[in-house]
Short mmCIF file of C-alpha atoms in Angstrom, two decimals:
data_model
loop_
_atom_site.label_atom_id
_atom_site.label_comp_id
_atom_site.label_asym_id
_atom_site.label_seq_id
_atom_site.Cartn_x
_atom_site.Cartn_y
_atom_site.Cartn_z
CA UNK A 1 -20.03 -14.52 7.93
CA UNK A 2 -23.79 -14.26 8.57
CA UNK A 3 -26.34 -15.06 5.76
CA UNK A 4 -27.03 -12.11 3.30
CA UNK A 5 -30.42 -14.04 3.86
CA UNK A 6 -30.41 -12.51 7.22
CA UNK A 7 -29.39 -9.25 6.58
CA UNK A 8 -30.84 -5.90 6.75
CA UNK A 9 -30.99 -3.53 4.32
CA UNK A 10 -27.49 -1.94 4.85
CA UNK A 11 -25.84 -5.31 5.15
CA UNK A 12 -27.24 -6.11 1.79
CA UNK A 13 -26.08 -3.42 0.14
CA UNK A 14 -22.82 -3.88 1.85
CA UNK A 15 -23.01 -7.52 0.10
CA UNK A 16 -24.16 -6.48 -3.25
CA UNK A 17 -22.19 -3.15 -3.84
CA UNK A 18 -18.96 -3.15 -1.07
CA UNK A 19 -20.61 0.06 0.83
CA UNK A 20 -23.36 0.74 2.44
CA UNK A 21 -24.81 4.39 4.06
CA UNK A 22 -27.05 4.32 7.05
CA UNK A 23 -28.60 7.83 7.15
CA UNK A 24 -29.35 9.18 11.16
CA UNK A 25 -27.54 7.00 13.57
CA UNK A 26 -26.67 10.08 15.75
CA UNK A 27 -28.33 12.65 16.72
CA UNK A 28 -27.24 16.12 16.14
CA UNK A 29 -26.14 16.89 20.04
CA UNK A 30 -24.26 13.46 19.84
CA UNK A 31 -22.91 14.59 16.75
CA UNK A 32 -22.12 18.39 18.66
CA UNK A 33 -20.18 15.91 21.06
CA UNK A 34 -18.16 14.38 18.40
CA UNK A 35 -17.24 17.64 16.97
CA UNK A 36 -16.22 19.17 20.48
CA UNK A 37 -14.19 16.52 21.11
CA UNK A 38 -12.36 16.78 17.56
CA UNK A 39 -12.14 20.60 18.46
CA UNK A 40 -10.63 19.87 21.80
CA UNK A 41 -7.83 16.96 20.44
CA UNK A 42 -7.17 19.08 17.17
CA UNK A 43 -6.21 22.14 19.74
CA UNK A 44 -4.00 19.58 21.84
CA UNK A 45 -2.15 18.18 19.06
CA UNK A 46 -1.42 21.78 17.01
CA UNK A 47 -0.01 23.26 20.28
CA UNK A 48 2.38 20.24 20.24
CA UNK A 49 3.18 20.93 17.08
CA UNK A 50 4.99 17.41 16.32
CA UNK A 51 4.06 14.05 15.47
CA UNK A 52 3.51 12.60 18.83
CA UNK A 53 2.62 9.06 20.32
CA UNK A 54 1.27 7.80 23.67
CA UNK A 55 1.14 4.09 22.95
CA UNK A 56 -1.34 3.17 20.60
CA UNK A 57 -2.80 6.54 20.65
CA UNK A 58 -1.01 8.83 17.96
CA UNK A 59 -1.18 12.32 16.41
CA UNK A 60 -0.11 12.95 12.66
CA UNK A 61 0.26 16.39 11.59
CA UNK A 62 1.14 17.63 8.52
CA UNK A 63 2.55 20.93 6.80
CA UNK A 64 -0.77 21.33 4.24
CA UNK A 65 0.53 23.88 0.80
CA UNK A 66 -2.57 25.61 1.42
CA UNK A 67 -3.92 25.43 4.79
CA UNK A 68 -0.06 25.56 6.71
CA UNK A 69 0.08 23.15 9.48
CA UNK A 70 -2.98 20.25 10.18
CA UNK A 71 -3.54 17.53 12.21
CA UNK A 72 -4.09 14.79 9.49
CA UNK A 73 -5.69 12.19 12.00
CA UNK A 74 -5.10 10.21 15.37
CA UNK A 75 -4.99 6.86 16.09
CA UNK A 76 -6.73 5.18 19.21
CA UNK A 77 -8.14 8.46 20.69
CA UNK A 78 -10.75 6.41 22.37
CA UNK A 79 -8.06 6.29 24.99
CA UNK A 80 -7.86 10.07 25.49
CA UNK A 81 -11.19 11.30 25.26
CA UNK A 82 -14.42 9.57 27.11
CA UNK A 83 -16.90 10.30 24.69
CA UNK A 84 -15.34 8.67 21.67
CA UNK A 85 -14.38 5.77 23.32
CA UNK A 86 -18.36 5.84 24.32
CA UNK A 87 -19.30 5.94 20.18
CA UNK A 88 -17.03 3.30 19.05
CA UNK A 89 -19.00 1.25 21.47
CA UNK A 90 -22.21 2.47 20.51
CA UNK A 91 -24.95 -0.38 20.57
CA UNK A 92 -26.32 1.26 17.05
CA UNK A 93 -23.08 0.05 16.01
CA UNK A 94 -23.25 -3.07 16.86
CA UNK A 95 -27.00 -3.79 15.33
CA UNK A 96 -25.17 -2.17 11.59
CA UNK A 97 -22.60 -4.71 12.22
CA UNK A 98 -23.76 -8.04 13.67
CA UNK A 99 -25.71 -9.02 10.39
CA UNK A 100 -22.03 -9.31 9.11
CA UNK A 101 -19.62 -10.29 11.61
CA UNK A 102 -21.31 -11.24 14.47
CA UNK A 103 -21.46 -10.23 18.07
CA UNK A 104 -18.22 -10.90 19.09
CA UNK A 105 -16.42 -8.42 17.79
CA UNK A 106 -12.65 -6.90 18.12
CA UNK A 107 -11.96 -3.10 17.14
CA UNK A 108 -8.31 -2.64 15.11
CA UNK A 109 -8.90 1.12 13.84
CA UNK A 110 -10.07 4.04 15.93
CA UNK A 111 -9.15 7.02 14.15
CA UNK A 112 -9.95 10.69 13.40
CA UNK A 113 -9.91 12.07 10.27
CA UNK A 114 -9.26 15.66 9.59
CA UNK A 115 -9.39 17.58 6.18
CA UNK A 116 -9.52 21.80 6.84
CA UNK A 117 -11.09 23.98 4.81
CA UNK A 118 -8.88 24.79 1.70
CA UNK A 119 -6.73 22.13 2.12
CA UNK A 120 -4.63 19.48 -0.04
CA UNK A 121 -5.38 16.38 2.36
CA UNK A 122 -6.08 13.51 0.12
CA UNK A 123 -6.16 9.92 0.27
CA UNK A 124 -5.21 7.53 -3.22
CA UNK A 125 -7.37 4.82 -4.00
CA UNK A 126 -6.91 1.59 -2.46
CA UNK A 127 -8.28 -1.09 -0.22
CA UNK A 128 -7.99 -1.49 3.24
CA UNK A 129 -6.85 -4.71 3.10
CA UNK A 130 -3.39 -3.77 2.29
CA UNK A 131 -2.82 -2.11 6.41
CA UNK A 132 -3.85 -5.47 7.80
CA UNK A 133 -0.54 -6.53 8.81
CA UNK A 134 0.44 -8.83 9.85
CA UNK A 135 -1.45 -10.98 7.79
CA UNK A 136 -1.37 -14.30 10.22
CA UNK A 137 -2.87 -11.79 12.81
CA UNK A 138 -6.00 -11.45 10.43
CA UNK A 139 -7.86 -14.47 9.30
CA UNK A 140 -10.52 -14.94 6.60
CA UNK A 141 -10.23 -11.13 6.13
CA UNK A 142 -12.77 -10.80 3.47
CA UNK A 143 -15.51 -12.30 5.86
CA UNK A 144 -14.86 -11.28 8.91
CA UNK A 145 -13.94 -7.53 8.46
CA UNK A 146 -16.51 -3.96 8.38
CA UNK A 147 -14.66 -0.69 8.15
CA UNK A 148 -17.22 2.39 9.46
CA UNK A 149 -16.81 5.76 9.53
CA UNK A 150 -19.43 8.44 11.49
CA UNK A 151 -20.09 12.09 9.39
CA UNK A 152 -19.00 14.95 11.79
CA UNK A 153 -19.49 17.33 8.86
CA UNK A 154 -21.41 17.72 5.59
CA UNK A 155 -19.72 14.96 3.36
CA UNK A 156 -19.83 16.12 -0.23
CA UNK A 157 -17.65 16.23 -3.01
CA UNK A 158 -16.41 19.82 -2.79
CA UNK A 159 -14.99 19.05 0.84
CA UNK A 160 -13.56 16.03 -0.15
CA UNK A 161 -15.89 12.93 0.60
CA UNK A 162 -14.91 10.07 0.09
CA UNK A 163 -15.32 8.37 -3.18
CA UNK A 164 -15.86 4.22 -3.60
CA UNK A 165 -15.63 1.69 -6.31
CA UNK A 166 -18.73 -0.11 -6.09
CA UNK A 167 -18.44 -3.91 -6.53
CA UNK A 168 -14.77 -3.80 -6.64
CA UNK A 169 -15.07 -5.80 -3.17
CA UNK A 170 -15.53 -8.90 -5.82
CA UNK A 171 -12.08 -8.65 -6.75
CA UNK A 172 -10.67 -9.86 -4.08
CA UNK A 173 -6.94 -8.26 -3.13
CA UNK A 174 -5.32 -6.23 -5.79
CA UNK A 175 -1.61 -5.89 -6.40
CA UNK A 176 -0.97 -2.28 -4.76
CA UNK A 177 3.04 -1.38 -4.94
CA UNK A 178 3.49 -1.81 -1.12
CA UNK A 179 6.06 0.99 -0.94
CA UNK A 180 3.41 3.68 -1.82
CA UNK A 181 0.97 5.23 0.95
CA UNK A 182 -1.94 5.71 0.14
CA UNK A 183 -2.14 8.85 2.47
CA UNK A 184 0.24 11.14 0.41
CA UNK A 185 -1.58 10.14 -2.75
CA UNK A 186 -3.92 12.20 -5.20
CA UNK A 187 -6.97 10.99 -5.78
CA UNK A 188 -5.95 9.82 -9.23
CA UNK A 189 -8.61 7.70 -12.09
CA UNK A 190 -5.50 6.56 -13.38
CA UNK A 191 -4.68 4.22 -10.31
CA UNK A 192 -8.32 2.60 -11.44
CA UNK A 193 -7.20 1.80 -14.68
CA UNK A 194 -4.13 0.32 -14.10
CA UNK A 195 -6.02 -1.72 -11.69
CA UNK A 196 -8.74 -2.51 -14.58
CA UNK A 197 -11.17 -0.49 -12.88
CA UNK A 198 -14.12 1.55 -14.43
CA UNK A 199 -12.93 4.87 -14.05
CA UNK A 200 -16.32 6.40 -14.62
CA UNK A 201 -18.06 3.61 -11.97
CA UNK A 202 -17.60 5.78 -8.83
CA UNK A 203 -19.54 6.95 -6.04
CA UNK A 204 -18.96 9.91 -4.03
CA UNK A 205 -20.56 9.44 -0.60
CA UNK A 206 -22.86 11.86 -0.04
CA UNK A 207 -23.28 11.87 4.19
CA UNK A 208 -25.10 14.68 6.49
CA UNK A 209 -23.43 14.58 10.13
CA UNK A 210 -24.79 11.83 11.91
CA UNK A 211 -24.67 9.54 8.99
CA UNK A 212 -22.72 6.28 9.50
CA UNK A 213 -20.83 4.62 5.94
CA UNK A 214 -19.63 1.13 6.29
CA UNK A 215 -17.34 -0.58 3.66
CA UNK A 216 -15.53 -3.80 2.82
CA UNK A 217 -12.18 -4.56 2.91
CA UNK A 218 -11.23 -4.83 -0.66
CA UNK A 219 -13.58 -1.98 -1.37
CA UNK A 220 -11.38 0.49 -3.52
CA UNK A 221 -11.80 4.06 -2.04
CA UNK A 222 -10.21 7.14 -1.52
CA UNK A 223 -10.85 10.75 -1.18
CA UNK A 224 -9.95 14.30 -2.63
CA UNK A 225 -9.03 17.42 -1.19
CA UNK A 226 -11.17 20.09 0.76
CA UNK A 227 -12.29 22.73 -1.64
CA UNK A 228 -14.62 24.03 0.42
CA UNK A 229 -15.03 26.60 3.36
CA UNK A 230 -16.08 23.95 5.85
CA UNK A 231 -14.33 21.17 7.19
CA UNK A 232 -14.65 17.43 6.38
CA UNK A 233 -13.91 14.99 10.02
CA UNK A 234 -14.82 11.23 9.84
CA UNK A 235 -14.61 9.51 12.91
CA UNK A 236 -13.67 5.93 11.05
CA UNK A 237 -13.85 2.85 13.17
CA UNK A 238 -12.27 -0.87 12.01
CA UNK A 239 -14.16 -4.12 13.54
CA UNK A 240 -13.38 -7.94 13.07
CA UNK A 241 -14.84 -11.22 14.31
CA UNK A 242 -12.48 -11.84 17.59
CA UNK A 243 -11.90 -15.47 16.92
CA UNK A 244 -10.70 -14.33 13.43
CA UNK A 245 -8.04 -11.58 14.54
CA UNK A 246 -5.02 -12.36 17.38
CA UNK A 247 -4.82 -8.26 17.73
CA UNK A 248 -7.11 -5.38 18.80
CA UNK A 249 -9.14 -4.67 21.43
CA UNK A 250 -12.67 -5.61 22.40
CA UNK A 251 -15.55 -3.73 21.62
CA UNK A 252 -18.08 -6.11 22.43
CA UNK A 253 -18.30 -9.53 23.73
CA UNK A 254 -21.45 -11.56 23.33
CA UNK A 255 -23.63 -8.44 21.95
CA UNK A 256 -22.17 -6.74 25.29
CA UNK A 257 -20.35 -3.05 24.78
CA UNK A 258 -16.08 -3.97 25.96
CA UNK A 259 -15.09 -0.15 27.72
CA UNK A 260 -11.49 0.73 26.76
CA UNK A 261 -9.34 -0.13 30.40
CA UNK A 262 -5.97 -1.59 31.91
CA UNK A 263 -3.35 -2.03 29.81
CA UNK A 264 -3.30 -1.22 26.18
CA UNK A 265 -3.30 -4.45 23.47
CA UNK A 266 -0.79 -5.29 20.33
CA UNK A 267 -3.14 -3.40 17.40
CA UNK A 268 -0.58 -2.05 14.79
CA UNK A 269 2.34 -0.34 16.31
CA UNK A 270 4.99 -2.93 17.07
CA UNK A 271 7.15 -1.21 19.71
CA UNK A 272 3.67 -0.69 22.03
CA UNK A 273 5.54 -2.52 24.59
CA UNK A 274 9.46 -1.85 24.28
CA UNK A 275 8.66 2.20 23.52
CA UNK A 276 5.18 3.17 24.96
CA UNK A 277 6.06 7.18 25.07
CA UNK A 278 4.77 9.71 25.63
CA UNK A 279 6.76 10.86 23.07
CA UNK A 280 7.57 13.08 19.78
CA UNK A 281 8.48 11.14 16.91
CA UNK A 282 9.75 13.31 14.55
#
């Protein structure tokens, strides 16, 4: 891990608290972009209608109580759609991210986040720590490990922001019950003090589009539901030192942006290779 003496003022914060926000990395007609290209993927997956998986690119929907059928998120859609795969590799990235893990850097989430207007779409506390599985394939986790996530949308509380435990990155892993998702959850105080967590310590991150959070591994975090009119995407990106992680794919390599191309690499889903798809999976 690189020196909190040589960090910036995001990577600092990131040390000192578990989080950090860095307010205008994209413009709003790179932003526009973003959102078109959530528009255009959201349309794709609905008209499926069904959980569906192309390799490591994957579409989960979900019947919402209020808002009737969603797209939840997608996995890998850097594979699907040039322009993302264009932001995760995003030099301004890079410069967030290299006072903390280096230049030599792995991606292991690309996902999209959806929460429509109205809707129930939560997420329960916990850390991210607990979906880096295998652990073998993940070593010195703590150090070598910067979750971001891009603001397509106003991020407030009313439309379900998310909300972070600040410092909890100090306490290292907690003991999560590993049967219990955290994307099914309510955002629920009582998790924290189970946990021996300040309830009342939280942060809801406050982002306009454009806006870039970053957070720690064993950051606690989680977010509410969308009680607003608007929607609420989050175009959340994982990165790890490379000589730290057997899995993933590159993003860049000696300070140098990796494009997505050939054939696809082990990240998370363990049949990549024996059942590829296309397919529906439910």
């Amino acid at each position: 891990m690189i020196s909190p003496s040589a960090s910036t003022p995001a990577a600092a914060a990131f040390h000192a608290d578990g989080y950090a926000v860095v307010r205008g990395v994209f413009s709003s007609v790179e932003v526009a972009a973003m959102a078109d290209s959530f528009d255009g993927i959201e349309a794709r997956a609905l008209a499926g209608g069904r959980n569906w998986r192309d390799r490591n690119t994957f579409f989960r929907l979900a019947d919402d109580p209020r808002a009737g059928r969603v797209l939840r998120l997608v996995q890998w859609p850097g594979w699907i759609d040039a322009g993302l795969e264009q932001v995760r590799r995003d030099p301004r990235l890079l410069e967030i991210l290299q006072p903390l893990i280096g230049h030599d850097l792995k991606q292991i989430i690309n996902q999209m986040h959806w929460k429509a207007p109205g809707s129930d779409a939560e997420f329960g506390f916990h850390q991210d720590s607990r979906s880096r599985r295998p652990r073998a394939a993940f070593r010195d986790l703590a150090n070598s490990y910067v979750q971001t996530g891009i603001a397509i949308d106003p991020h407030r509380a009313d439309n379900g922001a998310m909300v972070v435990c600040p410092g909890s990155h100090r306490l290292g892993e907690l003991p999560f019950d590993p049967q219990r998702p955290s994307m099914h959850e309510a955002l629920d105080r009582a998790d924290l003090a189970r946990l021996g967590v300040d309830a009342d310590h939280t942060v809801t991150l406050d982002m306009a589009p454009g806006d870039v959070a970053l957070w720690h591994v064993h950051t606690l975090h989680g977010s509410g539901p969308n009680r607003s009119g608007i929607d609420r995407r989050f175009y959340i990106n994982g990165y790890v030192t490379a000589e730290n992680c057997d899995r993933g794919e590159w993003a860049f390599r000696g300070g140098e942006p990796c494009p997505l191309a050939g054939e696809q690499s082990l990240v998370h889903y363990e049949d990549l290779y024996s059942k590829p798809g296309p397919m529906f999976v439910d």
